XYZ file of N, CA and C in Angstrom:
678
model
N -99.987 -128.907 -94.896
C -98.610 -128.565 -95.237
C -98.472 -127.677 -96.592
N -97.993 -126.523 -96.485
C -97.826 -125.941 -97.927
C -97.089 -126.628 -98.979
N -97.660 -126.505 -100.233
C -96.854 -127.268 -101.358
C -95.573 -126.508 -101.554
N -94.472 -127.151 -101.732
C -93.165 -126.480 -102.033
C -93.151 -125.896 -103.469
N -92.390 -124.771 -103.560
C -92.375 -124.224 -105.041
C -91.554 -125.127 -105.936
N -91.702 -124.884 -107.245
C -90.934 -125.772 -108.154
C -90.083 -124.631 -109.012
N -88.977 -125.063 -109.157
C -87.936 -124.429 -109.968
C -87.738 -124.902 -111.310
N -87.654 -124.011 -112.393
C -87.571 -124.477 -113.755
C -86.702 -123.583 -114.594
N -86.175 -123.823 -115.852
C -85.819 -122.980 -116.683
C -86.822 -122.706 -117.777
N -87.851 -123.664 -118.058
C -88.727 -123.034 -119.015
C -90.113 -124.029 -118.745
N -91.115 -123.292 -119.418
C -92.549 -123.761 -119.100
C -93.192 -124.351 -120.342
N -93.887 -125.282 -120.289
C -94.572 -125.852 -121.379
C -96.017 -125.987 -121.146
N -96.747 -125.639 -121.894
C -98.290 -125.402 -121.801
C -99.175 -125.956 -122.652
N -99.993 -126.943 -122.001
C -100.930 -127.426 -122.865
C -102.133 -126.304 -122.973
N -103.008 -126.543 -123.900
C -103.970 -125.393 -124.307
C -105.469 -125.975 -123.763
N -106.106 -126.898 -124.192
C -107.482 -127.108 -123.806
C -107.584 -127.642 -122.243
N -108.313 -127.081 -121.620
C -108.243 -127.491 -120.083
C -107.322 -126.749 -119.401
N -106.272 -126.290 -119.721
C -105.224 -125.658 -118.982
C -105.127 -124.123 -119.142
N -105.254 -123.761 -120.466
C -105.482 -122.182 -120.623
C -106.808 -121.804 -121.001
N -107.435 -122.707 -121.855
C -108.835 -122.319 -122.229
C -109.730 -123.445 -121.767
N -110.745 -123.138 -121.372
C -111.909 -124.217 -121.147
C -112.767 -124.420 -122.419
N -112.605 -125.322 -123.246
C -113.306 -125.695 -124.458
C -114.270 -126.996 -124.233
N -114.538 -127.337 -122.839
C -115.283 -128.568 -122.899
C -116.685 -128.586 -123.496
N -117.048 -127.374 -123.595
C -118.568 -127.362 -124.281
C -118.584 -127.809 -125.690
N -117.474 -127.492 -126.452
C -117.451 -127.707 -127.813
C -116.930 -129.266 -128.025
N -116.135 -129.548 -127.271
C -115.540 -130.776 -127.173
C -116.515 -131.826 -126.990
N -117.487 -131.585 -126.068
C -118.538 -132.548 -125.778
C -119.619 -132.403 -126.991
N -119.695 -131.589 -127.532
C -120.826 -131.531 -128.548
C -120.280 -132.336 -129.641
N -118.906 -132.172 -130.098
C -118.517 -132.851 -131.277
C -118.484 -134.321 -131.115
N -117.796 -134.576 -129.841
C -117.543 -136.121 -129.695
C -118.864 -136.955 -129.244
N -119.670 -136.302 -128.636
C -121.190 -136.845 -128.504
C -121.708 -137.129 -129.765
N -121.782 -136.140 -130.815
C -122.364 -136.454 -132.103
C -121.431 -137.611 -132.684
N -120.218 -137.665 -132.502
C -119.364 -138.753 -133.142
C -119.916 -140.162 -132.703
N -119.906 -140.058 -131.156
C -120.201 -141.369 -130.413
C -121.484 -141.831 -130.991
N -122.422 -140.978 -130.957
C -123.834 -141.478 -131.237
C -123.896 -141.830 -132.731
N -123.160 -141.426 -133.719
C -122.976 -141.936 -135.039
C -122.316 -143.364 -135.026
N -121.523 -143.662 -134.189
C -120.829 -144.901 -134.164
C -121.456 -145.852 -133.165
N -122.395 -145.614 -132.526
C -123.207 -146.470 -131.482
C -122.362 -146.676 -130.180
N -121.525 -145.719 -129.717
C -120.639 -145.945 -128.670
C -121.130 -144.998 -127.551
N -120.739 -145.362 -126.293
C -121.066 -144.742 -125.162
C -120.160 -143.222 -125.122
N -120.872 -142.199 -125.043
C -120.589 -140.906 -125.035
C -119.725 -140.418 -124.076
N -119.849 -141.021 -122.864
C -119.131 -140.550 -121.492
C -117.784 -141.424 -121.777
N -117.858 -142.693 -122.183
C -116.552 -143.368 -122.459
C -115.773 -142.729 -123.388
N -116.350 -142.367 -124.546
C -115.702 -141.583 -125.672
C -114.895 -140.380 -124.972
N -115.625 -139.568 -124.219
C -115.054 -138.393 -123.702
C -114.033 -138.723 -122.803
N -114.142 -139.763 -122.098
C -113.095 -140.234 -121.117
C -111.737 -140.383 -121.835
N -111.673 -140.875 -123.072
C -110.488 -141.190 -123.812
C -110.102 -139.849 -124.717
N -111.138 -139.017 -125.201
C -110.833 -137.978 -125.951
C -109.988 -136.792 -125.553
N -110.233 -136.509 -124.128
C -109.389 -135.391 -123.714
C -108.006 -135.576 -123.746
N -107.252 -134.383 -124.402
C -105.875 -134.482 -124.384
C -105.107 -135.076 -125.636
N -105.911 -135.783 -126.440
C -105.246 -136.590 -127.475
C -105.836 -135.857 -128.890
N -104.987 -136.353 -129.963
C -105.466 -135.685 -131.305
C -106.788 -136.700 -131.523
N -107.526 -136.308 -132.363
C -108.722 -136.954 -132.772
C -108.435 -138.392 -133.343
N -107.638 -138.513 -134.200
C -107.408 -139.869 -134.724
C -106.766 -140.812 -133.814
N -105.985 -140.546 -132.661
C -105.579 -141.161 -131.679
C -106.712 -141.722 -131.108
N -107.596 -140.945 -130.624
C -108.960 -141.392 -129.942
C -109.824 -142.318 -130.625
N -109.827 -142.120 -131.914
C -110.695 -143.120 -133.038
C -109.959 -144.438 -132.851
N -108.471 -144.411 -133.026
C -107.865 -145.737 -132.953
C -107.997 -146.479 -131.731
N -107.978 -145.784 -130.761
C -108.204 -146.638 -129.326
C -109.647 -146.969 -129.054
N -110.613 -146.258 -129.613
C -112.004 -146.793 -129.506
C -112.358 -147.717 -130.435
N -111.932 -147.624 -131.621
C -112.298 -148.413 -132.776
C -111.021 -149.305 -133.355
N -110.504 -150.106 -132.411
C -109.257 -150.830 -132.767
C -109.383 -151.599 -134.317
N -108.409 -151.608 -135.202
C -108.223 -152.394 -136.298
C -108.962 -151.545 -137.527
N -109.843 -150.262 -137.235
C -110.172 -149.506 -138.342
C -109.114 -149.016 -138.913
N -109.175 -148.857 -140.467
C -108.068 -148.484 -141.121
C -107.575 -146.774 -140.813
N -106.351 -146.895 -140.658
C -105.801 -145.306 -140.247
C -106.251 -144.232 -141.159
N -106.334 -144.577 -142.470
C -106.917 -143.552 -143.368
C -108.237 -143.015 -143.045
N -109.167 -143.888 -142.516
C -110.389 -143.370 -142.051
C -110.460 -142.598 -141.096
N -109.589 -142.994 -139.867
C -109.511 -142.242 -138.823
C -108.959 -140.771 -139.170
N -107.901 -140.778 -139.967
C -107.337 -139.567 -140.557
C -108.535 -138.593 -141.250
N -109.258 -139.159 -142.089
C -110.325 -138.313 -142.712
C -111.256 -137.903 -141.841
N -111.820 -138.639 -140.961
C -112.681 -138.133 -139.944
C -112.132 -137.145 -139.052
N -110.909 -137.298 -138.537
C -110.141 -136.376 -137.870
C -110.056 -135.077 -138.530
N -109.842 -134.790 -139.901
C -109.868 -133.675 -140.562
C -111.267 -133.008 -140.703
N -112.138 -133.793 -140.727
C -113.614 -133.259 -140.689
C -113.953 -132.812 -139.225
N -113.607 -133.461 -138.348
C -113.903 -133.089 -136.947
C -113.216 -131.693 -136.588
N -111.827 -131.650 -136.959
C -111.133 -130.401 -136.754
C -111.735 -129.218 -137.368
N -112.311 -129.445 -138.582
C -113.041 -128.303 -139.149
C -114.246 -127.915 -138.504
N -115.035 -128.871 -137.837
C -116.257 -128.651 -136.945
C -115.816 -127.857 -135.840
N -114.603 -128.305 -135.048
C -114.123 -127.747 -133.696
C -113.666 -126.330 -134.037
N -112.914 -125.961 -135.192
C -112.426 -124.732 -135.507
C -113.569 -123.832 -135.894
N -114.416 -124.197 -136.443
C -115.657 -123.140 -136.688
C -116.593 -123.057 -135.485
N -116.552 -123.981 -134.466
C -117.473 -123.701 -133.226
C -116.717 -123.521 -132.163
N -116.786 -122.086 -131.675
C -116.027 -121.724 -130.617
C -117.145 -121.218 -129.486
N -118.355 -121.487 -129.429
C -119.411 -121.009 -128.661
C -118.990 -121.787 -127.228
N -118.937 -120.961 -126.007
C -118.716 -121.575 -124.930
C -117.077 -121.784 -124.567
N -116.278 -121.224 -125.554
C -114.843 -121.389 -125.371
C -114.418 -120.206 -124.417
N -114.009 -120.275 -123.172
C -113.529 -119.307 -122.513
C -112.374 -119.472 -121.646
N -111.575 -118.420 -121.203
C -110.226 -118.843 -120.396
C -110.688 -119.488 -119.201
N -109.548 -120.281 -118.861
C -109.454 -121.009 -117.373
C -109.356 -119.702 -116.658
N -109.924 -119.852 -115.379
C -109.543 -118.725 -114.405
C -108.428 -118.411 -114.036
N -107.600 -117.397 -114.228
C -106.421 -117.097 -113.830
C -105.470 -116.986 -115.023
N -106.149 -117.271 -116.294
C -105.329 -117.450 -117.505
C -104.608 -116.227 -118.023
N -105.394 -115.100 -118.003
C -104.722 -113.963 -118.403
C -103.576 -113.389 -117.684
N -103.858 -113.497 -116.179
C -102.693 -112.991 -115.389
C -101.588 -113.898 -115.688
N -101.749 -115.155 -115.514
C -100.598 -116.125 -115.782
C -99.923 -115.956 -116.954
N -100.592 -115.781 -118.224
C -100.060 -115.545 -119.284
C -99.202 -114.208 -119.520
N -99.619 -113.134 -118.859
C -98.968 -111.881 -118.648
C -97.716 -112.000 -117.785
N -97.720 -113.023 -116.630
C -96.705 -113.151 -115.815
C -95.399 -113.963 -116.432
N -95.791 -114.700 -117.395
C -94.525 -115.592 -117.967
C -94.310 -114.938 -119.335
N -94.942 -113.894 -119.723
C -94.534 -113.194 -121.117
C -93.033 -113.070 -121.325
N -92.373 -112.542 -120.262
C -90.907 -112.462 -120.638
C -89.920 -113.595 -120.291
N -90.735 -114.712 -119.902
C -89.872 -115.880 -119.487
C -89.892 -117.050 -120.739
N -89.035 -117.919 -120.632
C -88.937 -119.004 -121.674
C -90.347 -119.911 -121.572
N -90.961 -120.069 -122.615
C -92.318 -120.860 -122.633
C -92.821 -121.165 -123.795
N -93.535 -122.331 -123.992
C -94.132 -122.672 -125.287
C -95.413 -123.530 -125.103
N -96.177 -123.353 -126.179
C -97.400 -124.218 -126.222
C -97.236 -125.463 -126.707
N -97.705 -126.542 -126.023
C -97.627 -127.998 -126.623
C -99.019 -128.569 -126.585
N -99.571 -128.562 -127.806
C -101.065 -128.725 -127.895
C -101.343 -129.990 -128.829
N -102.455 -130.673 -128.583
C -102.798 -131.620 -129.456
C -103.656 -131.147 -130.760
N -103.948 -129.776 -130.525
C -104.729 -129.057 -131.605
C -103.881 -128.704 -132.828
N -104.321 -128.391 -133.897
C -103.608 -128.052 -134.930
C -103.473 -126.664 -134.976
N -102.902 -125.964 -135.906
C -102.570 -124.534 -135.764
C -103.897 -123.822 -135.867
N -104.583 -124.070 -136.763
C -105.934 -123.442 -136.816
C -106.819 -123.596 -135.712
N -107.069 -124.540 -135.128
C -107.761 -124.774 -133.973
C -107.180 -124.036 -132.818
N -105.992 -124.044 -132.618
C -105.200 -123.428 -131.503
C -105.588 -121.907 -131.735
N -105.457 -121.328 -132.816
C -105.623 -119.891 -133.005
C -106.966 -119.646 -132.743
N -108.035 -120.423 -133.365
C -109.341 -120.087 -132.907
C -109.861 -120.182 -131.524
N -109.399 -121.174 -130.830
C -109.727 -121.251 -129.235
C -108.882 -120.264 -128.526
N -107.858 -119.958 -128.757
C -107.089 -119.066 -127.936
C -107.647 -117.559 -128.316
N -107.908 -117.247 -129.534
C -108.583 -116.090 -129.900
C -110.022 -116.026 -129.383
N -110.759 -117.019 -129.364
C -112.232 -116.906 -128.682
C -112.078 -116.679 -127.210
N -110.994 -117.246 -126.530
C -110.718 -117.032 -125.036
C -110.097 -115.709 -124.643
N -109.585 -115.082 -125.744
C -108.845 -113.733 -125.672
C -107.590 -114.113 -124.792
N -107.011 -115.276 -125.031
C -105.854 -115.515 -124.252
C -104.475 -115.392 -125.181
N -103.518 -114.621 -124.770
C -102.262 -114.721 -125.549
C -101.677 -115.794 -126.040
N -101.328 -115.892 -127.397
C -100.687 -117.001 -128.049
C -99.278 -116.970 -127.822
N -98.664 -117.962 -127.348
C -97.152 -118.025 -127.112
C -96.521 -118.101 -128.504
N -95.393 -117.435 -128.679
C -94.789 -117.332 -129.898
C -94.062 -118.732 -130.309
N -93.599 -119.499 -129.264
C -93.222 -120.745 -129.611
C -94.444 -121.784 -129.386
N -94.559 -122.644 -130.613
C -95.820 -123.637 -130.461
C -95.337 -124.856 -130.851
N -95.680 -125.790 -130.371
C -95.785 -127.370 -130.928
C -97.120 -127.718 -131.125
N -97.588 -127.911 -132.321
C -98.875 -128.359 -132.453
C -99.071 -129.669 -133.320
N -100.197 -130.089 -133.724
C -100.503 -131.492 -134.138
C -99.640 -131.556 -135.423
N -99.477 -130.455 -136.286
C -98.625 -130.551 -137.393
C -97.087 -131.023 -137.300
N -96.666 -130.837 -135.952
C -95.150 -130.842 -135.632
C -94.822 -132.096 -135.221
N -95.668 -133.042 -134.834
C -95.339 -134.328 -134.098
C -95.778 -135.562 -135.030
N -95.457 -136.679 -134.942
C -95.747 -138.120 -135.630
C -96.635 -138.776 -134.624
N -96.798 -138.468 -133.369
C -97.348 -139.389 -132.499
C -98.094 -138.287 -131.525
N -99.443 -138.585 -131.137
C -100.195 -137.901 -130.193
C -99.904 -138.163 -128.764
N -100.252 -137.275 -127.863
C -100.055 -137.623 -126.554
C -101.005 -138.753 -126.340
N -100.543 -139.709 -125.306
C -99.807 -139.628 -124.351
C -98.205 -140.037 -124.829
N -97.832 -140.039 -126.084
C -96.449 -139.955 -126.413
C -95.820 -138.658 -126.107
N -94.563 -138.846 -125.602
C -93.931 -137.592 -125.122
C -93.462 -136.654 -126.070
N -93.608 -137.116 -127.523
C -92.731 -136.187 -128.408
C -92.942 -134.822 -128.459
N -94.237 -134.559 -128.416
C -94.549 -133.023 -128.270
C -93.644 -132.188 -127.299
N -93.661 -132.779 -125.998
C -93.062 -132.164 -125.120
C -91.550 -131.989 -125.146
N -91.043 -133.207 -125.618
C -89.653 -133.262 -126.098
C -89.216 -132.097 -126.805
N -90.158 -131.964 -127.988
C -89.771 -130.883 -128.945
C -90.092 -129.413 -128.233
N -90.865 -129.403 -127.597
C -91.149 -128.128 -126.878
C -89.880 -127.630 -125.969
N -89.365 -128.762 -125.312
C -88.049 -128.569 -124.489
C -87.042 -128.039 -125.424
N -86.759 -128.733 -126.490
C -85.840 -128.507 -127.446
C -85.910 -127.033 -128.051
N -87.088 -126.764 -128.362
C -87.405 -125.408 -128.951
C -86.877 -124.333 -127.960
N -87.189 -124.505 -126.619
C -86.653 -123.614 -125.713
C -85.379 -123.628 -125.340
N -84.431 -124.751 -125.697
C -83.115 -124.815 -125.620
C -82.717 -125.543 -124.208
N -83.638 -126.411 -123.492
C -83.637 -126.718 -122.114
C -83.685 -128.231 -122.115
N -83.047 -128.770 -121.262
C -83.281 -130.391 -120.849
C -84.605 -130.574 -120.422
N -85.322 -131.617 -120.795
C -86.741 -131.864 -120.103
C -86.837 -131.734 -118.711
N -85.878 -132.195 -117.999
C -85.780 -132.211 -116.563
C -85.782 -130.564 -116.052
N -85.404 -129.797 -116.895
C -85.381 -128.492 -116.425
C -86.777 -127.534 -116.757
N -87.556 -128.390 -117.206
C -88.918 -127.812 -117.656
C -90.035 -128.216 -116.675
N -91.167 -127.448 -116.630
C -92.235 -127.711 -115.982
C -93.297 -127.832 -116.942
N -94.169 -128.840 -117.125
C -95.393 -128.670 -117.951
C -96.616 -128.578 -117.233
N -97.513 -127.786 -117.918
C -98.977 -127.607 -117.373
C -99.945 -128.541 -118.135
N -100.707 -129.163 -117.509
C -101.668 -130.182 -118.227
C -102.901 -130.265 -117.421
N -103.909 -130.846 -118.126
C -105.212 -131.212 -117.376
C -105.684 -132.572 -117.643
N -105.123 -133.271 -118.541
C -105.776 -134.658 -118.938
C -104.732 -135.891 -118.540
N -105.448 -136.874 -118.405
C -104.413 -138.008 -118.313
C -103.396 -138.360 -119.373
N -103.919 -138.138 -120.695
C -103.031 -138.332 -121.753
C -101.877 -137.319 -121.742
N -102.006 -136.064 -121.361
C -101.051 -135.086 -121.557
C -100.197 -135.172 -120.114
N -100.734 -135.390 -119.032
C -99.885 -135.748 -117.916
C -98.953 -136.929 -117.978
N -99.450 -137.984 -118.457
C -98.584 -139.144 -118.993
C -97.436 -138.680 -119.937
N -97.826 -138.101 -120.933
C -96.744 -137.520 -122.009
C -95.657 -136.790 -121.349
N -96.046 -135.839 -120.537
C -95.092 -134.990 -119.756
C -94.224 -135.765 -118.897
N -94.557 -136.581 -117.912
C -94.028 -137.418 -117.158
C -93.070 -138.346 -118.008
N -93.532 -138.866 -119.073
C -92.704 -139.761 -119.930
C -91.429 -138.954 -120.481
N -91.649 -137.718 -120.720
C -90.810 -136.866 -121.351
C -89.455 -136.321 -120.156
N -90.029 -136.669 -118.947
C -89.084 -136.491 -117.867
C -88.965 -135.250 -117.134
N -90.443 -134.597 -117.175
C -90.717 -133.396 -116.761
C -91.670 -133.477 -115.379
N -91.463 -132.483 -114.658
C -92.406 -132.360 -113.679
C -93.602 -131.715 -114.216
N -94.814 -131.912 -113.596
C -96.066 -131.492 -114.209
C -97.018 -130.781 -113.246
N -97.442 -129.599 -113.619
C -98.661 -129.122 -112.788
C -99.834 -129.363 -113.354
N -100.638 -130.183 -112.623
C -102.033 -130.534 -113.098
C -102.941 -129.454 -112.818
N -103.887 -129.144 -113.869
C -104.758 -128.052 -113.794
C -106.196 -128.367 -114.016
N -107.073 -127.998 -113.075
C -108.429 -128.486 -113.093
C -108.707 -129.817 -112.649
N -109.975 -130.189 -112.612
C -110.769 -131.284 -112.110
C -110.273 -132.646 -112.599
N -109.811 -132.539 -113.791
C -109.507 -134.001 -114.278
C -108.079 -134.377 -114.037
N -107.204 -133.335 -113.664
C -105.798 -133.454 -113.344
C -105.271 -134.359 -112.292
N -106.249 -134.062 -111.171
C -105.480 -134.817 -110.001
C -105.590 -136.194 -109.787
N -106.368 -136.957 -110.787
C -106.476 -138.412 -110.802
C -105.387 -139.063 -111.593
N -104.317 -138.250 -112.057
C -103.456 -138.809 -112.934
C -101.785 -138.598 -112.544
N -101.584 -138.299 -111.360
C -100.436 -138.364 -110.829
C -99.554 -137.032 -111.067
N -100.005 -135.883 -111.256
C -99.093 -134.693 -111.711
C -98.206 -134.467 -110.266
N -97.147 -133.602 -110.456
C -96.210 -133.312 -109.382
C -96.935 -132.378 -108.349
N -97.836 -131.506 -108.929
C -98.571 -130.508 -108.119
C -99.931 -130.573 -108.626
N -101.095 -130.398 -108.088
C -102.306 -130.211 -108.746
C -103.054 -128.893 -108.114
N -103.382 -128.084 -109.092
C -104.113 -126.920 -108.782
C -105.405 -126.671 -109.234
N -106.546 -125.955 -108.624
C -107.779 -126.071 -109.097
C -107.893 -125.369 -110.578
N -107.096 -124.228 -110.672
C -106.892 -123.498 -111.843
C -105.811 -122.594 -111.652
N -105.514 -121.516 -112.789
C -104.309 -120.849 -112.837
C -104.160 -119.777 -111.720
N -105.216 -119.453 -110.983
C -105.304 -118.521 -110.030
C -104.463 -118.918 -108.677
N -103.998 -120.262 -108.669
C -103.415 -121.003 -107.758
C -101.987 -120.888 -107.981
N -101.483 -120.347 -108.780
C -100.014 -120.160 -109.153
C -99.361 -118.681 -109.180
N -98.241 -118.501 -108.482
C -97.600 -117.107 -108.618
C -96.283 -117.623 -109.150
N -95.926 -116.718 -110.250
C -94.613 -116.845 -111.007
C -93.655 -115.854 -110.686
N -92.498 -116.290 -110.028
C -91.372 -115.528 -109.762
C -90.223 -115.546 -110.892
N -89.645 -114.585 -111.427
C -88.622 -114.661 -112.106
C -87.321 -114.449 -111.307
N -86.306 -115.394 -111.247
C -85.215 -115.398 -110.461
C -84.068 -114.393 -111.106
N -83.445 -113.845 -110.206
C -82.476 -112.759 -110.706
C -81.441 -113.204 -111.363
N -80.885 -112.620 -112.424
C -79.709 -112.900 -113.337
C -79.715 -114.070 -114.056
N -80.998 -114.099 -114.561
C -81.398 -115.351 -115.411
C -81.290 -116.573 -115.020
N -81.535 -116.876 -113.548
C -81.206 -118.083 -112.982
C -82.495 -118.961 -112.999
N -83.635 -118.487 -113.747
C -84.624 -119.352 -113.958
C -86.121 -118.966 -113.371
N -86.855 -119.614 -113.222
C -88.433 -119.376 -112.686
C -88.624 -120.406 -111.479
N -89.301 -119.641 -110.593
C -89.836 -120.324 -109.341
C -91.519 -120.217 -109.294
N -92.096 -121.400 -109.286
C -93.485 -121.259 -109.293
C -93.964 -121.738 -107.668
N -94.721 -120.614 -107.259
C -95.237 -120.733 -106.008
C -96.767 -121.227 -106.034
N -97.396 -121.981 -105.137
C -98.638 -122.409 -105.137
C -99.468 -122.021 -104.021
N -100.743 -121.772 -104.229
C -101.760 -121.400 -103.302
C -101.877 -122.602 -102.288
N -102.334 -122.291 -101.240
C -102.667 -123.241 -99.956
C -103.580 -124.498 -100.402
N -104.437 -124.099 -101.459
C -105.305 -125.062 -101.976
C -104.584 -126.147 -102.965
N -103.449 -125.837 -103.350
C -102.738 -126.751 -104.242
C -102.302 -128.069 -103.389
N -102.018 -129.119 -104.044
C -101.507 -130.250 -103.376
C -100.439 -130.867 -104.242
N -99.509 -131.441 -103.407
C -98.511 -132.181 -104.100
C -98.996 -133.676 -104.058
N -98.893 -134.142 -105.290
C -99.466 -135.634 -105.445
C -98.346 -136.622 -106.014
N -97.041 -136.123 -106.098
C -96.048 -137.059 -106.641
C -94.710 -136.475 -106.178
């Protein structure tokens, strides 16, 4: 059965895994960190996707002082920002971003501004004018704060927005904010998004007449999961 389209007023976009594939550098950085701490790297990566670094550290090393996590997070951000080898666009990202350029949309990412600029630039993906980055929130995904701020920036109620996410933490954050979620890529399907697509080639964006909003159409390979 075809997946029904979703109607929205605004779109909120995660970056890593959704618009750009940065898995290569994420794995390099977090595997080094895991080895240094004597932790299982695969378990670390299972937790790390979608979160700010200090939040990952707090979950994996409970009881460690927050200031230690913050300092290591700063060092890790510097490593990630300078290492863009292997950062590429998710299939369909360029066409998708061109289609939504005149429509209300914002980036909601766990990266800070410098890292977001580095990765979007490396992948050649257009940076949205409106952005909610790590500097703009007090809590990392899966907390909904970033998505709620993104909806407020667009001037729409959360229920009128559709979020695009790839990770469990990100999908949980958007759902907690009261949004429908398009899960993008192989990680997303296990976390209960509203619709799951393999990549951004599976989406067609329709601008409704007279400012009535946006309709998202999905390829036959998409699945409605919630």
